[in-house]
Tab-separated table of C-alpha atoms and ligand atoms in Angstrom:
chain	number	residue	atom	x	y	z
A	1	UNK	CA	21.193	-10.980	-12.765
A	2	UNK	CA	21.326	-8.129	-10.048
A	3	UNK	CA	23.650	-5.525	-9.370
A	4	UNK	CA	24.825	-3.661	-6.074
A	5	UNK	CA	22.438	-1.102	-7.238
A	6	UNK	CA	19.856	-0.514	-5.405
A	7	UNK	CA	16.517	1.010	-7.024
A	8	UNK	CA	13.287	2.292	-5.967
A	9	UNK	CA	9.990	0.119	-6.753
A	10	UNK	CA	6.531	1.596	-6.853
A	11	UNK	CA	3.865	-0.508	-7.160
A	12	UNK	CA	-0.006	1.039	-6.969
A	13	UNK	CA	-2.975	-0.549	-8.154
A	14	UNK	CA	-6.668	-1.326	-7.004
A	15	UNK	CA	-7.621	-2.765	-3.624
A	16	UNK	CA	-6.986	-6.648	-3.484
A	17	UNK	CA	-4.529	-6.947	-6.536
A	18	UNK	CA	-2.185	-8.682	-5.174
A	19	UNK	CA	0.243	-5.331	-4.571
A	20	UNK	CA	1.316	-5.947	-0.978
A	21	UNK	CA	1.739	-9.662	-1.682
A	22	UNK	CA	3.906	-9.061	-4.667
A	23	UNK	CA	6.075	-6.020	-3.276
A	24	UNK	CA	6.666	-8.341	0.333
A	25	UNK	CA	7.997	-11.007	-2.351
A	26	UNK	CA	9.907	-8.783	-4.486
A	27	UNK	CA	11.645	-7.002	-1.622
A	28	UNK	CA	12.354	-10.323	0.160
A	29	UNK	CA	14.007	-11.694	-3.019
A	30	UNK	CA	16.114	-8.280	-3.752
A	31	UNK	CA	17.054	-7.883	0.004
A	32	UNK	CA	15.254	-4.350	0.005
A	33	UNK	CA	12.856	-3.018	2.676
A	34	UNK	CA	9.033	-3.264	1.830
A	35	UNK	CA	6.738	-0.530	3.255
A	36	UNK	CA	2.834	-1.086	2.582
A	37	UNK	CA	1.924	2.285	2.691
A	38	UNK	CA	-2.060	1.272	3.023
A	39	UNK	CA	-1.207	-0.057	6.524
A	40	UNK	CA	-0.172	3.767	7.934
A	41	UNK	CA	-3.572	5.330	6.506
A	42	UNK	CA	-5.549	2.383	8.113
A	43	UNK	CA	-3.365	3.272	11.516
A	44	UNK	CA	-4.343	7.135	11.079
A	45	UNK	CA	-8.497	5.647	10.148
A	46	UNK	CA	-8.076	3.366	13.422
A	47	UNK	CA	-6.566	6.596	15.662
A	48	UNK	CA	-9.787	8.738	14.246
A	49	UNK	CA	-12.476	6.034	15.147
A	50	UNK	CA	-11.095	5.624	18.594
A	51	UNK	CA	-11.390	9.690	19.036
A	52	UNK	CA	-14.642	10.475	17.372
A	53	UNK	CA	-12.833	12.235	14.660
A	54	UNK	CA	-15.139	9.882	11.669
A	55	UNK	CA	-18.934	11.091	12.430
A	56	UNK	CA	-20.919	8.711	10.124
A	57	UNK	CA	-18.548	7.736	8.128
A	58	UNK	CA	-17.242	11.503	7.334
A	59	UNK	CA	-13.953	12.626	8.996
A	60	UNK	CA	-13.823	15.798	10.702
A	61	UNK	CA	-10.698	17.228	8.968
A	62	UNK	CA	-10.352	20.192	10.794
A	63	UNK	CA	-10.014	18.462	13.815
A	64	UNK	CA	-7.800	15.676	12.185
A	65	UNK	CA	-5.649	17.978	11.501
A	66	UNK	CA	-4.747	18.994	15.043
A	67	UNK	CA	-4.506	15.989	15.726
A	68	UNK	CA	-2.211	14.460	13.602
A	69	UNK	CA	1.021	15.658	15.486
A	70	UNK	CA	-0.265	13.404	18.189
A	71	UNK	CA	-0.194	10.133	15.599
A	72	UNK	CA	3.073	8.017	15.382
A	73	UNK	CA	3.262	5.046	13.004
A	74	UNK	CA	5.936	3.420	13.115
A	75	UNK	CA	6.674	-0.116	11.460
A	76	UNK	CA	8.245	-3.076	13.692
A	77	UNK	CA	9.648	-6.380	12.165
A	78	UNK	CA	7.817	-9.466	13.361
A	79	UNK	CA	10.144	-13.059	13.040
A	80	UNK	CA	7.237	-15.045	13.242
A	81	UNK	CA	5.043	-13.787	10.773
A	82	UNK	CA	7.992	-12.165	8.629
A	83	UNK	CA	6.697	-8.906	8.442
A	84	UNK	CA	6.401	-5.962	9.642
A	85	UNK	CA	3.859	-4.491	11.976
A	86	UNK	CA	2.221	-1.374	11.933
A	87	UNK	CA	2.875	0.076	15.311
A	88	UNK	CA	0.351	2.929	16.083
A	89	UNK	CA	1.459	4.909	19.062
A	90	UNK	CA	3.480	2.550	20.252
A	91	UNK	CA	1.085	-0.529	20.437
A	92	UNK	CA	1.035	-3.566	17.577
A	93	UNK	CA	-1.838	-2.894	15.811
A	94	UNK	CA	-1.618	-4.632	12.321
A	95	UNK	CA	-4.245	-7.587	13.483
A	96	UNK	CA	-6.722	-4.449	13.824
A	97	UNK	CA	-6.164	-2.084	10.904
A	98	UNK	CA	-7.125	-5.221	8.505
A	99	UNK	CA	-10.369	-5.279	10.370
A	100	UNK	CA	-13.494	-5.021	7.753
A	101	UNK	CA	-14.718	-1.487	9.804
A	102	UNK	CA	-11.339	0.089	9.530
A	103	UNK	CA	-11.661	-0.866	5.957
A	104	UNK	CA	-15.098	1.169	6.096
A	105	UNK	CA	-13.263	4.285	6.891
A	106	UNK	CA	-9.881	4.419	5.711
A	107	UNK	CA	-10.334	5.780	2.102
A	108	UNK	CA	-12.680	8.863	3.745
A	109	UNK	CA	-9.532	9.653	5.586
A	110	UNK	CA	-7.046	9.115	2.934
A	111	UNK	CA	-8.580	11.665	0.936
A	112	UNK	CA	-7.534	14.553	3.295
A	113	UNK	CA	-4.241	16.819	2.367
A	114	UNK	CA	-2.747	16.926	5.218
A	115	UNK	CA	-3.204	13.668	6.337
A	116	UNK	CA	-1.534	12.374	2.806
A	117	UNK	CA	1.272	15.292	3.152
A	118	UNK	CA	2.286	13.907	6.456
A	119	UNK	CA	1.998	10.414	5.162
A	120	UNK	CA	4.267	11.248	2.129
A	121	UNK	CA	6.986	13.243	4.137
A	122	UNK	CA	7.560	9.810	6.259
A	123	UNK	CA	7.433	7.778	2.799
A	124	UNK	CA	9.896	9.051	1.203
A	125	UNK	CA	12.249	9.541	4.315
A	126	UNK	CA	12.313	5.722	4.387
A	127	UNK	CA	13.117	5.156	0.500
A	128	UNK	CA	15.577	8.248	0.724
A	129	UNK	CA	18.065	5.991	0.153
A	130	UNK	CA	16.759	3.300	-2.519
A	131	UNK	CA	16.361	-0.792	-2.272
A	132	UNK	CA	12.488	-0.129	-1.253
A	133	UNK	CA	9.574	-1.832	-2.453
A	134	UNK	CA	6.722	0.379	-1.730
A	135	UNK	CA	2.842	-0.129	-2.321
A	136	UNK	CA	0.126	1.773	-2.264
A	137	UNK	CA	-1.944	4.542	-4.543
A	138	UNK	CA	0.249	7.262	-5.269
A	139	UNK	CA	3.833	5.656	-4.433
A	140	UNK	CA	4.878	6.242	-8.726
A	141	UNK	CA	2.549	9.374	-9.123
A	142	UNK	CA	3.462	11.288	-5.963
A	143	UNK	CA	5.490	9.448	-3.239
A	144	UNK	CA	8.277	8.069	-5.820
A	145	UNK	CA	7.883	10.355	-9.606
A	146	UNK	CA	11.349	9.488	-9.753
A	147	UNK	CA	11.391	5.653	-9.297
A	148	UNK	CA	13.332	3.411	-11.319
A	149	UNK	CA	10.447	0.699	-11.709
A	150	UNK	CA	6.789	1.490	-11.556
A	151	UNK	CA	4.317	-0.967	-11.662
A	152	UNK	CA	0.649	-0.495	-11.753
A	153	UNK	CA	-1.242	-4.031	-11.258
A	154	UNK	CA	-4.795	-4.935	-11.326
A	155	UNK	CA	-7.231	-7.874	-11.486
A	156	UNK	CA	-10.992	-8.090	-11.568
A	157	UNK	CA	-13.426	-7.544	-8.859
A	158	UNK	CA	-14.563	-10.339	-8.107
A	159	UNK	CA	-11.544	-12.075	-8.189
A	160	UNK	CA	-10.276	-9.416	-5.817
A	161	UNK	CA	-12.903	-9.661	-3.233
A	162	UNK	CA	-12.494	-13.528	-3.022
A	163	UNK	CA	-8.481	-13.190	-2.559
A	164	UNK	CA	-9.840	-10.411	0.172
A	165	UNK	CA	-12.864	-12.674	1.920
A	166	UNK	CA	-10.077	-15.885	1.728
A	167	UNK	CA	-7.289	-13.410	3.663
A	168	UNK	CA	-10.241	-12.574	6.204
A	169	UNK	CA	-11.473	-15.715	6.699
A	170	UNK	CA	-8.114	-17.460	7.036
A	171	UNK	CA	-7.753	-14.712	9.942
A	172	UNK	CA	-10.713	-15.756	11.536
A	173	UNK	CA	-12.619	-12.611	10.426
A	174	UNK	CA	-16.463	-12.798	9.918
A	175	UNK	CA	-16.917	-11.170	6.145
A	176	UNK	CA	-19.224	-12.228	3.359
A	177	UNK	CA	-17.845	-12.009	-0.243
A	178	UNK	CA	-21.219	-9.140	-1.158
A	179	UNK	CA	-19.892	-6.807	1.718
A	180	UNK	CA	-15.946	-7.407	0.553
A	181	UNK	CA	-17.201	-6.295	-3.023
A	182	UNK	CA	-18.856	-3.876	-2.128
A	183	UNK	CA	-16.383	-2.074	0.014
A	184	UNK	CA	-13.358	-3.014	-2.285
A	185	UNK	CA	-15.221	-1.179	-4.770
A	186	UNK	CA	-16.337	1.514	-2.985
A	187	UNK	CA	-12.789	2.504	-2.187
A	188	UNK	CA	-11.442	2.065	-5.397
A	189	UNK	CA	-13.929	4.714	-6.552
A	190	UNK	CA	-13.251	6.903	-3.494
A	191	UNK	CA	-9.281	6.492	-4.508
A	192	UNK	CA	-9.278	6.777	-7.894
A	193	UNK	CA	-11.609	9.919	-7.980
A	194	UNK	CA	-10.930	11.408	-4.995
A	195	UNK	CA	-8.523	15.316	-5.410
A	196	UNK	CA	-5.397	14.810	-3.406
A	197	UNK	CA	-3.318	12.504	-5.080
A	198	UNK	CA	-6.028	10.048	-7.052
A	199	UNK	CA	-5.337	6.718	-7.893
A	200	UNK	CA	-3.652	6.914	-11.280
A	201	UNK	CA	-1.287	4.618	-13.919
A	202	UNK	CA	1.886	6.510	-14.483
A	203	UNK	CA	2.928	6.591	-18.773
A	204	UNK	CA	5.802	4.884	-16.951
A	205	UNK	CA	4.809	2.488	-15.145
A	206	UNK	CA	4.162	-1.233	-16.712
A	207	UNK	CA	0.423	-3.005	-15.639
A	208	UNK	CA	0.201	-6.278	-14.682
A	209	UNK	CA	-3.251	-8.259	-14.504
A	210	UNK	CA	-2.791	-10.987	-11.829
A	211	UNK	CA	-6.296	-12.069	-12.493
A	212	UNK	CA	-4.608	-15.771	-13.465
A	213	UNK	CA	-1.523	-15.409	-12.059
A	214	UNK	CA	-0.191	-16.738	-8.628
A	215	UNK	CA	1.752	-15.265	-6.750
A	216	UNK	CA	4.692	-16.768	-7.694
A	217	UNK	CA	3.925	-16.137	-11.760
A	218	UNK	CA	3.438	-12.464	-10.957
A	219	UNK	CA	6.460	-12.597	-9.069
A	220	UNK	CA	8.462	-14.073	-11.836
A	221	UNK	CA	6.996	-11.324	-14.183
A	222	UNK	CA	8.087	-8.435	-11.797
A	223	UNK	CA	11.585	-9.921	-11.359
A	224	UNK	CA	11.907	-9.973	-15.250
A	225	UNK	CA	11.011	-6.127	-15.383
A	226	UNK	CA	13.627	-5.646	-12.183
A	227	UNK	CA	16.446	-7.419	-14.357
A	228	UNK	CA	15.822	-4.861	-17.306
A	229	UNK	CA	16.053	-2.186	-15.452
A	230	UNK	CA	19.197	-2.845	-13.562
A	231	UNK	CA	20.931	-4.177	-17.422
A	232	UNK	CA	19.739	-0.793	-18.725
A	233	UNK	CA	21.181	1.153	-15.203
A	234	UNK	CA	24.607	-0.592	-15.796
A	235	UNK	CA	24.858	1.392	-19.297
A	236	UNK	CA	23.653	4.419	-18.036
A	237	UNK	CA	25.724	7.039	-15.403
A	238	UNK	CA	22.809	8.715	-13.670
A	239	UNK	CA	20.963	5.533	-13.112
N	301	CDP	O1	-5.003	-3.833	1.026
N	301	CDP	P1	-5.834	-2.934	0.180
N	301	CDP	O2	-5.318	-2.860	-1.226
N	301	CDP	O3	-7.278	-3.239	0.228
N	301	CDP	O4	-5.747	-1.463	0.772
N	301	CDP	P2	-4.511	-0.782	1.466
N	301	CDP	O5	-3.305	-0.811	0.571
N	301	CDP	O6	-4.368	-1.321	2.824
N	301	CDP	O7	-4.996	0.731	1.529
N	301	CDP	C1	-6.124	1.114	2.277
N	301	CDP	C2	-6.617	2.450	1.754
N	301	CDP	O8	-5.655	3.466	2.054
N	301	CDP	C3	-6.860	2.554	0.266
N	301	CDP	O9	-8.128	2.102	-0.139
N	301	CDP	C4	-6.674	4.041	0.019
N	301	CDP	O10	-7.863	4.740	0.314
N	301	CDP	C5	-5.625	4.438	1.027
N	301	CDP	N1	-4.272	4.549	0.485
N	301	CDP	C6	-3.920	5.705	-0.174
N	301	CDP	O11	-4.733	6.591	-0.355
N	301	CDP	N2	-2.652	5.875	-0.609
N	301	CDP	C7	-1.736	4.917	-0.454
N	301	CDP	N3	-0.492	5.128	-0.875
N	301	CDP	C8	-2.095	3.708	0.173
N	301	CDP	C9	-3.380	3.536	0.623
């Protein structure tokens, strides 16, 4: 049963969970706005590989840094695919930010304050107002402390890197299921180690293996944690 209430979602988790699959479901269900937060660091990794700001794989923060009042991401809705598009200056570029060498270089970048302060400040201007579904890292640790539901969801390697290679292969994108391992791993250990803002599970927020769940089962399971929350808001005034 929902309400006219309109809450705040977080959901962060490893690379490949399932997180942007489940948050686009929840928030098309609930009527909210989704935001996949990944997609504006992989537009910031994309702006600093076509500027020679990434030299062997290590960004050159100093100079990022300048240069990030020159980067505008801005998200577009697309009818055709239902979504929306990361727009990175003005040009569509969600077909290339999912590209396996943007991939290479995104979590480098992600590590970097002021790239993630930026980041953050746009975040939370678009859930100011609630009825967001919002994935990512740091959306319940950092972006959203505050959110009503947290969810922190996971599955297992492998099984994550063959939902990955099956997405880049469907997209007609030449990746072999060794290299999606190995970078899906090598990020989560970037991520989850990294200063700034490091992957972690919130006390608060509930974890969901979607190792053998579909889509629709982990959607079912979210939608159960939703309804709880909006029965326990009704009884509460600040909720
Ligand atoms: O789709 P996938 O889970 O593989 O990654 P993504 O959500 O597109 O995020 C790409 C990368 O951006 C992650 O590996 C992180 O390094 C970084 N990221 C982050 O640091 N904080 C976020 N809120 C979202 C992504």
């Amino acid at each position: 049963m929902y309400t006219d209430k309109k809450i705040t979602i977080a959901i962060d988790g490893y690379s490949s969970c399932g997180k942007s699959t489940l948050a686009k479901a929840l928030a098309k269900r609930l009527g909210y706005i989704f935001i996949d937060s990944g997609a504006m660091y992989r537009g910031v990794a994309l702006y600093c590989m076509r500027h020679q700001l990434i030299l062997d794989g290590i960004p050159l923060t100093d100079q990022i840094e300048t240069a990030l009042s020159k980067i505008k991401l801005s998200f577009i809705y697309n009818a055709s695919t239902e979504k929306h598009d990361l727009y990175l200056n003005d040009e569509n570029v969600e077909e290339l930010i999912r590209m396996p060498d943007v991939a290479s270089n995104v979590s480098p970048i992600a590590t970097i304050k002021c790239v993630r302060e930026k980041l953050v400040a746009e975040q939370q201007k678009m859930g100011e107002f609630g009825g967001i579904v919002m994935d990512g890292r740091d959306i319940g640790s950092v972006v959203f402390p505050n959110a009503e539901l947290k969810l922190f969801v996971t599955a297992s390697p492998e099984i994550r890197a063959e939902r990955r290679l099956k997405e880049l292969t469907q997209k007609g994108i030449p990746a072999t299921f060794k290299d999606v391992l190995a970078n899906l791993k090598e990020r989560d250990l970037i991520d989850s180690t990294r200063i700034e803002s490091p992957l972690i599970q919130t006390k608060d927020a509930l974890f969901i293996d979607t190792s053998n769940l579909t889509p629709e089962g982990q959607l079912k399971l979210s939608l159960k944690f939703v309804n709880q929350v909006l029965e326990n808001c009704k009884d509460k005034t600040n909720c």
